[in-house]
Amino acid sequence: MKSSARIVASVAAAGLVLALVGMSRAGQPLSASSDARATDANVARLTTELLGRSQFAHHPLDTELAGRLLDRYLEALDGTRSLFLQSDVDEFAAYRATLAKAIVAVGDTTVARTIFTRYLQRLGEQVAFVTDLLKTEKIVFVGHDSYSFDRENAPRPVSVAAAHELWREQLRAEYLEEKLADKPPEQIVRTLTRRHEQQLRTVKSLGGEEVLETYLDALAHVYDPHSDYLGHQELESLSIAMNLSLFGIGAALEAEDGFVKIKELLPGGPAARSGLLQPGDRILAVAQAGKDPIDIVNMPLSRAVELIRGPKGTRVVLTIAASGAAERALPKTITLVRDEIKLADQAAKARIVDLPTGQGTTLRLGVIDLPSFYADMSGRVAGHRSATEDVARLLVKLKAENVRGLVMDLRRNGGGSLGEAISLTGLFIRKGPVVQTRDASGKIEVGVDEDDKVLYDGPLILVTSRFSASATEIMVGALQDYGRGVVVGDSSTFGKGTVQSIVSLAPIMDRAGLAHTYDPGALKVTISKFYRPSGASTQLRGVASDIVLPSTTDFADVSESKLKDPLPWDVVPAKAYERLNRVQPYLARLRESSGRRVKTDKDFAYLEGEVDRLAKNLASKSVSLNETERRRELATVKARKAEHEAELRARAAKAPVAYAITLENVDAPGLPPPVTVKPPTPASAAHAPEGRGHDGANDGASNDDVTLDESERILADYIGQLGAPAAAKPAHGAGP
């Protein structure tokens, strides 16, 4: 099945090519000079034209958008607002009136180079000041001052003296982080000196193409946060990452305000298996085994990826600033062994759990972990051609083993194939609409499950988190509209309800007669939006849970709404669909029972303490520069974690009997030997939702996944209610 997203993408790209070729033939071709500056101009003008034509607003670059471009470019270079002086920004403001006309008319990118030159000057001044400070001053941490690390909206330094004071405080925060790791003063001085000098060398080495890439990427982000300009090196990295297997740490990366940020962890990869990383974490430095770390702040993403990627079996050391506000002030260093990331490692897997009922009996439940909506259209990976086929095989096995209910774990599922989301939803409903896709012209295409067979018709729990996005939101939103399953987890999913298409620029430039002396890369543009059968968009708001559980990921920082300039939430007319009403009659009692357990459960008490701590740090947006206070805080956190892990180890022997079902053993008769429960590790305790069953191993599992445990208990309650007379009988009917 060819998904509607691909159809829309093909039509949109073809239309843009024809429009631009027509523009050139109408007598407005750009200069065909072989000079690199002429190529820059052609690329800039083409990018501007494509963005103005393809986006939902159909908004050509004007003075208002050009002003936002200027702001976004300054943020890309100086996201902490610590390098450019206010006088610099005031000087650059003069470009606002003429910037749009200069780009649209002749593709002028002089502004990008001028501002970058000033950025280099200020960075050089900062490095000179900081390295001199490290040589001449003794840095102490005995006062009661603090450093505000959230400078997104902070005022810029009003003078060089004010900049010096800010740089001094930033250096003190860096120094204290190293000191808390118990490094000697001479080593700290060497480390920080090398870090700052290396950053300056990296920025000085950037070529004109890389400066242009940063500038045009800022332009794309003015339209929406998922539109990007991809230089040829970044495009090559994207191509490598989309292969069925690759060598690396197994993480999708993105650039944000000068930082390299983890966008997604690939299931089965070294990063996901370690439990030490999660989406939103920022990578500050990269070191090869036995070598000094290289700071990658403000480094182009393509260069950072080259440092992180490497041969299978080699070690890479990452310096990480965790996504939680408290950890941002105290980076951690982790070591990962690069490995091959294969589709088989990312495939669906299942468990059968014999859950004790408290009456001397057990209730057999099934759990399916689906990390993505994958589809191997080439057929090169035998047995793993699609998420739908794999989940169907697992469901057949679970039904054969007489499970009474099913939990679908979608917490780490960032999306994938639209066609797979539609067909997989169809395993749980009779035929009907699953998603509506509206393109930039307003045309709506409906993705329909046309197979009236239902593979699994029993009780269903859908577990989601803030990391559940895109195609996952389509499936969960549809099943929620139909009233087919109970949604449990974070308050809502991520909220990415848009579709992007990658448009290669070289073919368009060739057909339009636009000269280019280097590969101009590509433009990723937003071409359509997703809507549920009920008509509500999944954009911005995501899918709200029916039952919300405490979570360390349930913060607005991890959501579409946190991104700058997101497209708005809206609605389209609903489609007729079968409303099963299998959730609402039971929801109040399910919430009540779950709420009672959460209030008395020791694991949730610990989790809520972590949530409160993170919330306070998010609100304070600062960190103490008093060494004694910081060591006391760290000791308290460490003691709490150790106490909690001791409790988990003590309960390990009481864990329910469980059986791991994989695509390798799914067709074997009977059940495999029960999994051996592994004691929890500090890594797994630190980052829910990484928990039992997520490492894909057959020989054991961790028992620290409190969210999944409670989801199974909710399913048990649900099964109990379905077996008893309901307050209102589930009904079938058509409509939204």
mmCIF file of C-alpha atoms in Angstrom, residues 10 24-25 94 100 156 174 188-189 236 256 347 372 384 412 420 438 440 471 486 499 530 546 674 727:
data_model
loop_
_atom_site.group_PDB
_atom_site.id
_atom_site.type_symbol
_atom_site.label_atom_id
_atom_site.label_comp_id
_atom_site.label_asym_id
_atom_site.label_seq_id
_atom_site.Cartn_x
_atom_site.Cartn_y
_atom_site.Cartn_z
ATOM 1 C CA SER A 10 5.428 13.265 -4.647
ATOM 2 C CA SER A 24 13.084 30.668 -14.865
ATOM 3 C CA ARG A 25 11.718 30.334 -18.392
ATOM 4 C CA ALA A 94 19.291 47.746 10.683
ATOM 5 C CA ALA A 100 13.690 40.071 2.773
ATOM 6 C CA ARG A 156 22.396 40.260 26.426
ATOM 7 C CA GLU A 174 31.933 24.665 34.386
ATOM 8 C CA ILE A 188 40.437 20.959 35.520
ATOM 9 C CA VAL A 189 42.472 23.887 34.178
ATOM 10 C CA GLU A 236 24.660 12.235 3.408
ATOM 11 C CA GLU A 256 19.131 23.176 18.493
ATOM 12 C CA ALA A 347 11.456 -5.312 15.689
ATOM 13 C CA SER A 372 8.462 1.885 15.604
ATOM 14 C CA HIS A 384 10.803 -8.512 9.477
ATOM 15 C CA ARG A 412 9.425 4.792 22.869
ATOM 16 C CA GLU A 420 1.902 0.590 8.824
ATOM 17 C CA ARG A 438 -4.720 17.557 4.807
ATOM 18 C CA ALA A 440 -1.220 22.728 2.135
ATOM 19 C CA ALA A 471 2.417 7.569 13.456
ATOM 20 C CA VAL A 486 -7.661 2.523 27.355
ATOM 21 C CA VAL A 499 4.360 15.358 7.503
ATOM 22 C CA PHE A 530 -2.632 14.630 10.398
ATOM 23 C CA ASP A 546 -7.403 8.303 29.785
ATOM 24 C CA PRO A 674 10.642 -18.162 32.052
ATOM 25 C CA ALA A 727 -23.012 0.269 34.398
#
